[in-house]
Backbone as a ProteinNet text record, in pm:
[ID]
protein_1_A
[PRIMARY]
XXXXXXXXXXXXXXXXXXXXXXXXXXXXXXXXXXXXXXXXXXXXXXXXXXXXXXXXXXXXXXXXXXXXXXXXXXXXXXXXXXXXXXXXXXXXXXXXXXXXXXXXXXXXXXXXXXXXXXXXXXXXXXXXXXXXXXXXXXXXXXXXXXXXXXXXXXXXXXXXXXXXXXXXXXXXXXXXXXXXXXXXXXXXXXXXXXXXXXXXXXXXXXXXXXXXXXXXXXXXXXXXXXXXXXXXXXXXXXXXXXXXXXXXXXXXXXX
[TERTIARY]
83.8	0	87.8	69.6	142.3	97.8	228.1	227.7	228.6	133.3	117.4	243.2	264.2	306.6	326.6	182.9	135.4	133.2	69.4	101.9	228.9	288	514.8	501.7	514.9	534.2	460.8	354	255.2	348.4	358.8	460.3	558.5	662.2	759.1	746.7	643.1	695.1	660	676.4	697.5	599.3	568.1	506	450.8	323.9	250.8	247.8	340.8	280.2	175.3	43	-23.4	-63.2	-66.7	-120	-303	-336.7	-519.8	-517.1	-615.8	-642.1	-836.1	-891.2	-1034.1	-1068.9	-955.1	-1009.9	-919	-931.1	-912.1	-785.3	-674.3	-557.4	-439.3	-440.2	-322.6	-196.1	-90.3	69	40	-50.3	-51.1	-20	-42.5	-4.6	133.2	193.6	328.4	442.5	355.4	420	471.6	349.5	336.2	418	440	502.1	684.8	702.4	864.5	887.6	776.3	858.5	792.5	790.9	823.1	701.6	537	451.6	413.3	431.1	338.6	203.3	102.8	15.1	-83.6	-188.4	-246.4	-401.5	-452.7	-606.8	-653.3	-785.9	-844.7	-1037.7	-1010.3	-1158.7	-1275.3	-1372.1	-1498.6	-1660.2	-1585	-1680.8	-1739.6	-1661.3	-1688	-1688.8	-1619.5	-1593.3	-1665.1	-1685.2	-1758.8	-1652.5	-1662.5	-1547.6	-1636	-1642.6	-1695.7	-1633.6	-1632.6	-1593.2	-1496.2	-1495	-1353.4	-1249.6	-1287.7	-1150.4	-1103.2	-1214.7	-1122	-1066.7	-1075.3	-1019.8	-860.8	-869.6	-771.1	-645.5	-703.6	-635.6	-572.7	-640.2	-621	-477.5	-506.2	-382.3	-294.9	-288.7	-170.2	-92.2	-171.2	-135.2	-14.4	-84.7	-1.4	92	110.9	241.2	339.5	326.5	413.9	441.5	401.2	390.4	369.5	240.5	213.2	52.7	32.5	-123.1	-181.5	-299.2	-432.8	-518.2	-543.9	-702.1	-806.3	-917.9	-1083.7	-1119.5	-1129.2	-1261.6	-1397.9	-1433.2	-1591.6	-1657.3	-1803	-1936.1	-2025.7	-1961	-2101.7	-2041.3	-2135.3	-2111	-2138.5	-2199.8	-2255.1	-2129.1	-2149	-2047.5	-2001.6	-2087.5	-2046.5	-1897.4	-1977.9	-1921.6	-1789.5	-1801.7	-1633.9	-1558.2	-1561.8	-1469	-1455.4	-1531.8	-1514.8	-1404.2	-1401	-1304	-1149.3	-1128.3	-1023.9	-990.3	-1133.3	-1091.7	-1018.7	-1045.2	-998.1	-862.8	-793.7	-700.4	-603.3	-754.5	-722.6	-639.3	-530.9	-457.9	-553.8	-652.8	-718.7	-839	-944	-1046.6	-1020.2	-1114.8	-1083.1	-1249.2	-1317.1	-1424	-1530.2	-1569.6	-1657.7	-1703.4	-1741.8	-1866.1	-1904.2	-1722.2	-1757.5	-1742.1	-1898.4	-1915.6	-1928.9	-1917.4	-1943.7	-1851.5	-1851.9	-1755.8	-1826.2	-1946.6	-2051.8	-2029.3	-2056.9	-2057.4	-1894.3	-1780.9	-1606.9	-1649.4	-1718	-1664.4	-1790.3	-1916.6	-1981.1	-1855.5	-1794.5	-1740	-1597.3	-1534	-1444.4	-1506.2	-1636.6	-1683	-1690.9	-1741.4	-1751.2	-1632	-1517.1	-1391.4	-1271.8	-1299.2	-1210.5	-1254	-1183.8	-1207.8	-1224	-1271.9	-1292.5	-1178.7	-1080.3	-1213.5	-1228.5	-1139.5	-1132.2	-1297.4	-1342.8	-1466	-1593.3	-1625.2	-1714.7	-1686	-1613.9	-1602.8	-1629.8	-1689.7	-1689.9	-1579.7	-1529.9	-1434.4	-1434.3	-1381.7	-1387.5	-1277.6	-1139.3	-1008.8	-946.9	-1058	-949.7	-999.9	-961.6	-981.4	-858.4	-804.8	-711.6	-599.2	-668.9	-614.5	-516.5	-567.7	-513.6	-441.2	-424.2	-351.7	-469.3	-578.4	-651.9	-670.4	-641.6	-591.8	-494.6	-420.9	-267.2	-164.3	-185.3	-112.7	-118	-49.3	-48.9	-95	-27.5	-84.1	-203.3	-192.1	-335.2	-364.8	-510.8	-566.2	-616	-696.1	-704.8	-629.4	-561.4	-468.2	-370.5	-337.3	-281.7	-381.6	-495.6	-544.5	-569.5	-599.6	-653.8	-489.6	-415.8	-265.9	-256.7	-279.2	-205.6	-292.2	-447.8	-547.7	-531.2	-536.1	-557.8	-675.2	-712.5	-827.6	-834.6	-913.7	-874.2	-1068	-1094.3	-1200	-1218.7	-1300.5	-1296.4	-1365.8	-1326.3	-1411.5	-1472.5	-1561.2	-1617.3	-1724.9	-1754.5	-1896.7	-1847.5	-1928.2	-1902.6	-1931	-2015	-2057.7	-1951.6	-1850.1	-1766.8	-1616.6	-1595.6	-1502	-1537.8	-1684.8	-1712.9	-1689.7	-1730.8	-1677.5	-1511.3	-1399.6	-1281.4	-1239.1	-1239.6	-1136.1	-1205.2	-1358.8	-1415.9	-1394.1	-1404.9	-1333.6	-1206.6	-1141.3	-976.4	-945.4	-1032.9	-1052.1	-1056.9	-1134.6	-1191.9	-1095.1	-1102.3	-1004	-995.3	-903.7	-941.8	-916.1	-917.5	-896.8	-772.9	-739.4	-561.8	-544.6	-659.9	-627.3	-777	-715.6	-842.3	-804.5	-868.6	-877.4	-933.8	-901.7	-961.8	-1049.5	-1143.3	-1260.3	-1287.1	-1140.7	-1173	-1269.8	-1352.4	-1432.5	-1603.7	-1605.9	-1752.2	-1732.7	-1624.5	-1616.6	-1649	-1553.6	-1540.8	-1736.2	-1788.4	-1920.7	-2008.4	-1982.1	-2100.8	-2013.7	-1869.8	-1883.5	-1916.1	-1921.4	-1980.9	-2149.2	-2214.6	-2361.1	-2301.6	-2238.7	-2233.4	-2205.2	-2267	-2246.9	-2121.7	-2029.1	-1929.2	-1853.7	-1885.9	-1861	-1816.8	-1854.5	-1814	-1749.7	-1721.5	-1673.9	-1550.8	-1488	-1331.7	-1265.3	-1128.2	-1039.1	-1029.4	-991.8	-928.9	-788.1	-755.1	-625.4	-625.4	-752.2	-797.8	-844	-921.9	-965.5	-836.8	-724.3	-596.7	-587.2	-578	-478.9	-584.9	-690.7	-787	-776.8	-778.6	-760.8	-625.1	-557.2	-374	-367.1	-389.7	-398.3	-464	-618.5	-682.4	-617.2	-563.7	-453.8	-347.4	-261.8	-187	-181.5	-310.8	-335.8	-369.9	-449.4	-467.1	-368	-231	-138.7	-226.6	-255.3	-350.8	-301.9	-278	-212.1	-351.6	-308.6	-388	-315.8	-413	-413.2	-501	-555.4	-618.3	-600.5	-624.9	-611.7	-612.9	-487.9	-432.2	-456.2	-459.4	-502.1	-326.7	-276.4	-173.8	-34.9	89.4	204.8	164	137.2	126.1	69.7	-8.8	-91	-54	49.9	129.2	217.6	235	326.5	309.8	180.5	134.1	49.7	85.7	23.2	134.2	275.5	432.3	443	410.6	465.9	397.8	209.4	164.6	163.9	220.2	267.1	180.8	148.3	38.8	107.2	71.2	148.1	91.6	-32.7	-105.3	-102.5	-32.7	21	-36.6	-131.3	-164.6	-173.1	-76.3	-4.9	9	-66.3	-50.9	-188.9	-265.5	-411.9	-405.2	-455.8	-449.1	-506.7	-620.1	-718.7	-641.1	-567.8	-462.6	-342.2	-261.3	-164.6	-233.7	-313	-301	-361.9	-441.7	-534.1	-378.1	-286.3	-188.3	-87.8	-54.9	40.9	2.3	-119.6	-199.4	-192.3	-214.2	-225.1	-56.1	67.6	184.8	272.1	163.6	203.6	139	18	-43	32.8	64.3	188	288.7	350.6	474	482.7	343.4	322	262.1	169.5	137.4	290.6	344.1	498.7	568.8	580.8	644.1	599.6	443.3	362.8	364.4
-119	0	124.7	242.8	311.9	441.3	509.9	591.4	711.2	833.4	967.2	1037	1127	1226.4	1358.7	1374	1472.2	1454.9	1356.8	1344.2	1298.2	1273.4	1258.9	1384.1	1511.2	1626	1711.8	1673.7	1730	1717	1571	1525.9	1574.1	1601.4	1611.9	1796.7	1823.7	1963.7	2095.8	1977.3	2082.7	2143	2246	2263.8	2152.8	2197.5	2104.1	2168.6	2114	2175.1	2118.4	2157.2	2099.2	2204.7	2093.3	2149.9	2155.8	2212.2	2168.5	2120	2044	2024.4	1973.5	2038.4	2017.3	1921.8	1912	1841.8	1748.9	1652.1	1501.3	1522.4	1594.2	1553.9	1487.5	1324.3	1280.2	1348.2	1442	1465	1560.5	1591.7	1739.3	1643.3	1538.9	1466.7	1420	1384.9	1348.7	1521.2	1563.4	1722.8	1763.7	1751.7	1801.2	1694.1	1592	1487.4	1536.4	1561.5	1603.1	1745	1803.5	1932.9	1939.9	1860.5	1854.9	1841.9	1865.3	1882	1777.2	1749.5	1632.9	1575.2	1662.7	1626.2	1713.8	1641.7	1710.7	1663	1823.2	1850.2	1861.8	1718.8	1703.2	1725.5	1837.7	1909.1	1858.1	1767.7	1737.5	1812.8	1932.2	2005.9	2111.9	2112.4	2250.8	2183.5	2079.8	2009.1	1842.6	1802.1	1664.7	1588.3	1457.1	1374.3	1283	1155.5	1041.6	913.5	853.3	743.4	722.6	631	579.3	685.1	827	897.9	953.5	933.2	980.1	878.3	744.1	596.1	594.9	668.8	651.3	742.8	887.2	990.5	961.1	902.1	844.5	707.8	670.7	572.7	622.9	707.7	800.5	840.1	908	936.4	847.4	742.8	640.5	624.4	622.7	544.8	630.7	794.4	876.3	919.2	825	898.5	1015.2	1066.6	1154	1194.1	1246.7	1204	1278.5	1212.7	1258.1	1277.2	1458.6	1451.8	1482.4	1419	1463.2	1586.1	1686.3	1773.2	1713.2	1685.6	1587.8	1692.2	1623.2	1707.4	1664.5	1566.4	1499.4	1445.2	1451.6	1380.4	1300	1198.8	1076.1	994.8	909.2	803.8	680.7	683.6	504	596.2	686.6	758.4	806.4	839.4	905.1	823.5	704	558.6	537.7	523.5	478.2	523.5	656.5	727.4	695.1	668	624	478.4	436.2	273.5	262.5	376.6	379.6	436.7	478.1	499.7	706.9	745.1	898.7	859.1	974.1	1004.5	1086.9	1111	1226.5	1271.4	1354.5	1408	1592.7	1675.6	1807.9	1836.9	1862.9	1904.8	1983.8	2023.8	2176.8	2203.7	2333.6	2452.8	2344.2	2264.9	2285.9	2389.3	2412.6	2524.1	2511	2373.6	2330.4	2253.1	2220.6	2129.9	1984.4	1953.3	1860.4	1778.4	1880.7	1882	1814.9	1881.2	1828.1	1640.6	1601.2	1498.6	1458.8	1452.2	1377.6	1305.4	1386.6	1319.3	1267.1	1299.3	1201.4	1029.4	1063.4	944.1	817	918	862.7	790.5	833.6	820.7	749.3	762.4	716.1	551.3	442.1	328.1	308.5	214.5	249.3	203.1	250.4	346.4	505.1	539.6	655.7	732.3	643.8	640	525.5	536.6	412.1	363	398.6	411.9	223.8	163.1	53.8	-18.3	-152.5	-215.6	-316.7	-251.4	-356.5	-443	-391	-464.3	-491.3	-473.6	-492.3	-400.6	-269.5	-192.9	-121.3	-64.1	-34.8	19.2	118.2	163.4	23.5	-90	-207.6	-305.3	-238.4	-318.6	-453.3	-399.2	-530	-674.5	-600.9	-706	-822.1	-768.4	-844.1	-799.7	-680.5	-617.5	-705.4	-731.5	-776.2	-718.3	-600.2	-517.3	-522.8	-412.9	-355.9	-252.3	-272.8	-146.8	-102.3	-139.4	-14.4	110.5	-2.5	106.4	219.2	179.3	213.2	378.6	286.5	417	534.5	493.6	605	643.5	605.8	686.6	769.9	676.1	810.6	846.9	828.8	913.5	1055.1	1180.9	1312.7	1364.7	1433.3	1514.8	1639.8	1740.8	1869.5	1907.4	2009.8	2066.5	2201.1	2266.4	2428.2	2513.3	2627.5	2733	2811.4	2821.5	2890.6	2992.8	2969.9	3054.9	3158.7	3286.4	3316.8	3234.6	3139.4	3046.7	2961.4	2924.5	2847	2913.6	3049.5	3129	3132	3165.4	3178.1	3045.2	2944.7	2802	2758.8	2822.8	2770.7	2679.1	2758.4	2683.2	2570.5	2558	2412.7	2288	2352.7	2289.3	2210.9	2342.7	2311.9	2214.2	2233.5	2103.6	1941.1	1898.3	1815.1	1688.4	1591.4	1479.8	1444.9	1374.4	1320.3	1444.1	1581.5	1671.6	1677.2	1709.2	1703.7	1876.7	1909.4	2034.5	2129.9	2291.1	2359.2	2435.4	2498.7	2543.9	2653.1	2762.4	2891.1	2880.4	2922.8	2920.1	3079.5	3180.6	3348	3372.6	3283.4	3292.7	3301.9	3189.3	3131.5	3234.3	3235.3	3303.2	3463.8	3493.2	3658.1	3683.7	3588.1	3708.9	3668.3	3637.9	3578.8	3696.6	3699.6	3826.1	3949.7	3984.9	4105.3	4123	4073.8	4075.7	4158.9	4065.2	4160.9	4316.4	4396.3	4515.6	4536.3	4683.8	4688.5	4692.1	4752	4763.9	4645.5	4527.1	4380.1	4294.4	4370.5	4280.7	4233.2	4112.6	4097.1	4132	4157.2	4187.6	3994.8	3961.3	3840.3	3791	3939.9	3902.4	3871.1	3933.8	3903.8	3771.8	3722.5	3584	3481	3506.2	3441.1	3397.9	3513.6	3562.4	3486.5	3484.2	3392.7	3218.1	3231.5	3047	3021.1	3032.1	3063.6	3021.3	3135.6	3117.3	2973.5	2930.6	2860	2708.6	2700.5	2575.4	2576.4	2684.4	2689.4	2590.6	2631.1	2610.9	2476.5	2413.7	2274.5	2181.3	2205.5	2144.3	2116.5	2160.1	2134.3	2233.6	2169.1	2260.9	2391.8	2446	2519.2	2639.7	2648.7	2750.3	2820.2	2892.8	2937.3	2976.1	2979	2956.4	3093.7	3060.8	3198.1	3221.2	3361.3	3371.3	3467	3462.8	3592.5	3537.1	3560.7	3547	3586.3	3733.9	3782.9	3736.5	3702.8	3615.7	3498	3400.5	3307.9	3347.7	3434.2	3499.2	3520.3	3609.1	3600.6	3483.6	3383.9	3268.6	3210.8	3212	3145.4	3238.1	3376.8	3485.3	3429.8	3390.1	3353.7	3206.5	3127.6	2985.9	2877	2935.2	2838.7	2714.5	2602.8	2466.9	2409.1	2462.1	2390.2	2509.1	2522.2	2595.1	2521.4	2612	2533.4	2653.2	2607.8	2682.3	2644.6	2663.1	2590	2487.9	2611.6	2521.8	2485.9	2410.5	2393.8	2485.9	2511.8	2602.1	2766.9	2761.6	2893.1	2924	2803.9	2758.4	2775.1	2705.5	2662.4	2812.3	2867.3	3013.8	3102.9	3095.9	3207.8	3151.3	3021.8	2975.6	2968.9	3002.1	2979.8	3149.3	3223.9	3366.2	3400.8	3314	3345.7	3347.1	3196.9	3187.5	3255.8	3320.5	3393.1	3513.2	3527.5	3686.5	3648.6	3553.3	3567.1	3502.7	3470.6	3470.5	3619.1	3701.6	3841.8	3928.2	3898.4	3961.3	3964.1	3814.7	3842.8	3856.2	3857.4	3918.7	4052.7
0	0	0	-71.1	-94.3	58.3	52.2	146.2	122.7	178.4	112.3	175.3	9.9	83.2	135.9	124.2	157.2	337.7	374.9	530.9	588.4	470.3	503.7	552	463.6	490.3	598.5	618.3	719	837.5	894.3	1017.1	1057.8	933.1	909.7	946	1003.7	995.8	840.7	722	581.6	523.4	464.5	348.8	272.3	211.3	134	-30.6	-113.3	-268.4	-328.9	-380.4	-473.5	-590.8	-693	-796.2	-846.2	-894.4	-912.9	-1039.7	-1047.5	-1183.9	-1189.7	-1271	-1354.7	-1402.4	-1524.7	-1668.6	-1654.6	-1786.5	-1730.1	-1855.8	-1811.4	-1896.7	-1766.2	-1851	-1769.5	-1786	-1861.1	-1860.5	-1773.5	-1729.9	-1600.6	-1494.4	-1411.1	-1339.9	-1347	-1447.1	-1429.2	-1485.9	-1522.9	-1513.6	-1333.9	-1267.5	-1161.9	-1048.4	-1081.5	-1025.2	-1042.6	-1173.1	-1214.8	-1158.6	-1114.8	-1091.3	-916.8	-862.1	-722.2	-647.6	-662.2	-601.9	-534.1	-400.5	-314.9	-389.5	-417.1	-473.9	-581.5	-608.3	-762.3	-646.1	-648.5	-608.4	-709.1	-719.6	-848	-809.2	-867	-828.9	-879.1	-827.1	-881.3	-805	-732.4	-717.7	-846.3	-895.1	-989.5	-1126.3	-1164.5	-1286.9	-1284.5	-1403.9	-1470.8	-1497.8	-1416.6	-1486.4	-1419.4	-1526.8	-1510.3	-1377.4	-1328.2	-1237.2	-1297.7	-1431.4	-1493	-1503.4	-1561.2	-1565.7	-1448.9	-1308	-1181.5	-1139.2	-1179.7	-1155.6	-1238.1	-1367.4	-1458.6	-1384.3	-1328.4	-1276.7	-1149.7	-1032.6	-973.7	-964.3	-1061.8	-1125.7	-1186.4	-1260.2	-1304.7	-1198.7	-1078	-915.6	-863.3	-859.2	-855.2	-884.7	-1040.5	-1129.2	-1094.8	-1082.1	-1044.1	-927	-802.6	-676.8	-632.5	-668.1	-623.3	-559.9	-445.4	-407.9	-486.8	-506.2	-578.8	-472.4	-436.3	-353.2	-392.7	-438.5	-467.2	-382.1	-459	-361.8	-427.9	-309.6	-351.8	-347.2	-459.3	-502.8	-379.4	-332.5	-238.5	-88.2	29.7	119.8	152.2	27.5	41.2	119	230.8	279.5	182.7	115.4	24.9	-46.6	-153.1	-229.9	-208.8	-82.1	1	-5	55.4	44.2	-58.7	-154.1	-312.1	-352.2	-292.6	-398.1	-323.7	-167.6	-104.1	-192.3	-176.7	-223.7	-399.6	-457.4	-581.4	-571	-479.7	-476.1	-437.8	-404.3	-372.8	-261.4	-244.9	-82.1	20.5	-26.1	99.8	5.3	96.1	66.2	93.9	9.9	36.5	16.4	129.7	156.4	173.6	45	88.9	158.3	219.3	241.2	418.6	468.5	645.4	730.6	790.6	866.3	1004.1	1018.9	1187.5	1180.9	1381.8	1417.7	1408.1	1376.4	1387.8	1249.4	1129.6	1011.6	1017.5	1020.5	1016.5	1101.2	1201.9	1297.3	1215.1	1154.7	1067.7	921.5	837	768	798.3	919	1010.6	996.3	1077.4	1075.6	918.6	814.7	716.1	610.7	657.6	592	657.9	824.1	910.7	912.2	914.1	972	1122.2	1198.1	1400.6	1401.2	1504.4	1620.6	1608.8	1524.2	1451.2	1382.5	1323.3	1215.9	1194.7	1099	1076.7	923.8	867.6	747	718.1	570.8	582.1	462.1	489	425.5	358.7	199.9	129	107.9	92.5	153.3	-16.2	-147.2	-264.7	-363.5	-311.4	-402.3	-478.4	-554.6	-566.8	-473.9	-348.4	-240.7	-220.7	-188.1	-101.3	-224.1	-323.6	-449.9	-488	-477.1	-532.5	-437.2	-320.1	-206.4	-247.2	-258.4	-284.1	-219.7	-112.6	-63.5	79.5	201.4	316.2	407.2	420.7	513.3	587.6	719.1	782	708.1	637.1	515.5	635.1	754.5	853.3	908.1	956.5	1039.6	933.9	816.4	708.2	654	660.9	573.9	698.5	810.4	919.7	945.7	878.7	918.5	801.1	677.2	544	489.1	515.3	449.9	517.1	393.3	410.8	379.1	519.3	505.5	559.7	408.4	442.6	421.9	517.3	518.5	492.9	423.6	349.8	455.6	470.7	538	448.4	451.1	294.8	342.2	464.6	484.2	652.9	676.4	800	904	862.4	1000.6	1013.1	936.8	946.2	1008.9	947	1033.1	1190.4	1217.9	1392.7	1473.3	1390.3	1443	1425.6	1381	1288.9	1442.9	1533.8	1671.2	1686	1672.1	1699.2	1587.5	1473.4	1374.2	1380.9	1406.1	1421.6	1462.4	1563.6	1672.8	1691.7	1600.5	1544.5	1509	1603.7	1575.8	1431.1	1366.8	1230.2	1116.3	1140.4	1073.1	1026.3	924.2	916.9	848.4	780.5	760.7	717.2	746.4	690.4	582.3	456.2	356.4	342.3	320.1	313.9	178.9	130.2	2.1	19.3	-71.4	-90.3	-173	-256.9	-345.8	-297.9	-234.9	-180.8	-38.1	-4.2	165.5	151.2	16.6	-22.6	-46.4	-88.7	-210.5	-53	70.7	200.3	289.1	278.6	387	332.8	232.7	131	153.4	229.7	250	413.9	470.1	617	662.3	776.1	730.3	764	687.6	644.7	745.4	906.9	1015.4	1061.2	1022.9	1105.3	984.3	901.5	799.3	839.1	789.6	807.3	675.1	652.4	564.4	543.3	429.5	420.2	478.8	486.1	552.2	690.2	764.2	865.8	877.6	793.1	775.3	797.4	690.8	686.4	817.3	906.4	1089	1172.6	1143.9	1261.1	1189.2	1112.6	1094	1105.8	1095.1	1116	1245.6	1345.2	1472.6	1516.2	1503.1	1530.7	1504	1370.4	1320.8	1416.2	1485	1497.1	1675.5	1672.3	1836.8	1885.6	1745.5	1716	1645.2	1616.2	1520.4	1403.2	1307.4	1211.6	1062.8	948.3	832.7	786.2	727.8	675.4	564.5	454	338.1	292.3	149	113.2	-25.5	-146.3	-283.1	-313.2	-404.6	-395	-593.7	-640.9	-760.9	-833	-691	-762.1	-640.6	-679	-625.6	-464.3	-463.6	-330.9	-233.3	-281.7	-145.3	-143.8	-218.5	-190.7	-132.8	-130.1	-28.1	100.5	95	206.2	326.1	237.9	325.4	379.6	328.9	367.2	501.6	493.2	622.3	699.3	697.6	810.7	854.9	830	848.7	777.2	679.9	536.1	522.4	540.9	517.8	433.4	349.4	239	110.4	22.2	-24.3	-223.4	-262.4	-374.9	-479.3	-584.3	-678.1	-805.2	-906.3	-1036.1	-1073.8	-1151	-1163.2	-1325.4	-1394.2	-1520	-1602.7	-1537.4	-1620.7	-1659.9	-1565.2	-1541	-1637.2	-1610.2	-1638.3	-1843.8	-1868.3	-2018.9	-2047.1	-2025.9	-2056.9	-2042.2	-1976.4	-1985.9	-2074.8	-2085.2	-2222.5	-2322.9	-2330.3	-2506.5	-2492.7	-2405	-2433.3	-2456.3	-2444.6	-2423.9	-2578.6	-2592	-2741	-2863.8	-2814.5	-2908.4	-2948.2	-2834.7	-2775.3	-2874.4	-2911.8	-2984.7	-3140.2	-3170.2	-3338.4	-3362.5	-3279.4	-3281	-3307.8	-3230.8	-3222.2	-3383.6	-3397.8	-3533.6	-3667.3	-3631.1	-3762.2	-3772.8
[MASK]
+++++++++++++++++++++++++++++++++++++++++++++++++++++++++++++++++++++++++++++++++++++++++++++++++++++++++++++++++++++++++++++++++++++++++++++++++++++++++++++++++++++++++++++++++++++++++++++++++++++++++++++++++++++++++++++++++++++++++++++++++++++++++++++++

């Protein structure tokens, strides 16, 4: 059974690199594998990809050692395992706003006494059960799970969160979080950077990683000053929209 290393590095004290990816191109995975990233966050909240090609992606993960985490569309429990059992390193969890909500999908993902999660023992995770090992104890050690703060109800809860056995990390969501504190009046609003400094703290207090998706250098920056250990840099959708605009730039040039 293979070992993440995304929770090598967690332990270990380090920084976490990941890359994102949408769409279902496998050389972005072994791209992201050669140029150093722990792992490739493969988003099926926002994007369509069938079972087989998150099975295929998933296995690419693999061949190059590098974790693959689902942000899931759903909190269905079968569904969550499925995707461990197919071979993800970890789950990345939307729109948790409670500490109830975080220790509900603990339960669903953790094996006991950790969880309830249930076991099938030959899924790809476990090499088809050909592997020897304890797939229990194995996976409640190198499964990664990261949960999003996305809403104000989830900032007022972050320390109970934080909290939350089984948690391995929280995720800032400036997108879904930014257009919900923009309703509050302007007087109680937080700065994001403020947002940053209270989950920061709250991780900090719980040993627990934490980041927030950054659209521009600076605020990758600014997540290294405040002790960001989930650090995700290099989305595809990004990446190809500015090299197709790069190369457009230099047949424009010499016409």
């Amino acid at each position: 059974m293979r070992n993440s290393r995304i929770m090598s590095a967690l332990r270990g004290g380090d920084v976490v690199r990941l890359a994102m990816m949408g769409y279902f191109i496998p050389p972005f995975i072994a791209y992201a594998a050669d140029a150093g990233y722990h792992g490739v966050w493969i988003d099926l909240e926002h994007h369509a990809m069938d079972a087989r090609e998150v099975q295929a992606l998933l296995a690419f993960c693999h061949h190059y050692d590098i974790d693959g985490l689902i942000r899931s569309p759903t909190r269905e429990k079968g569904q969550l395992y499925r995707y461990l059992e197919d071979g993800a390193a970890g789950l990345i969890m939307p729109h948790v706003s409670t500490a109830e909500t975080a220790r509900e999908i603990v339960q669903k993902v953790r094996f006991p006494p950790l969880g309830d999660r249930g076991l099938e023992g030959f899924g790809f995770e476990a090499n088809f059960g050909l592997d020897s090992g304890n797939l229990v104890a194995h996976a409640n050690h190198e499964t990664c799970l990261i949960v999003q703060i996305e809403t104000p109800e989830a900032l007022e809860n972050v320390e109970a969160i934080a909290a939350v056995d089984g948690v391995d990390g929280l995720y800032i969501g400036p997108g879904d979080l930014g257009i919900r504190l923009a309703l509050l009046p302007e007087a109680t609003r937080p700065t994001m950077d403020a947002v940053m400094e209270r989950v920061a703290a709250a991780c900090a207090r719980h040993r627990k990683a934490w980041g927030i998706f950054a659209l521009d250098e600076a605020r990758v920056r600014r997540q290294q000053e405040l002790g960001a250990r989930l650090l995700v840099w290099g989305a595809d959708f990004l990446l190809l929209r500015d090299g197709v605009r790069r190369a457009a730039a230099v047949l424009q040039g010499g016409g």
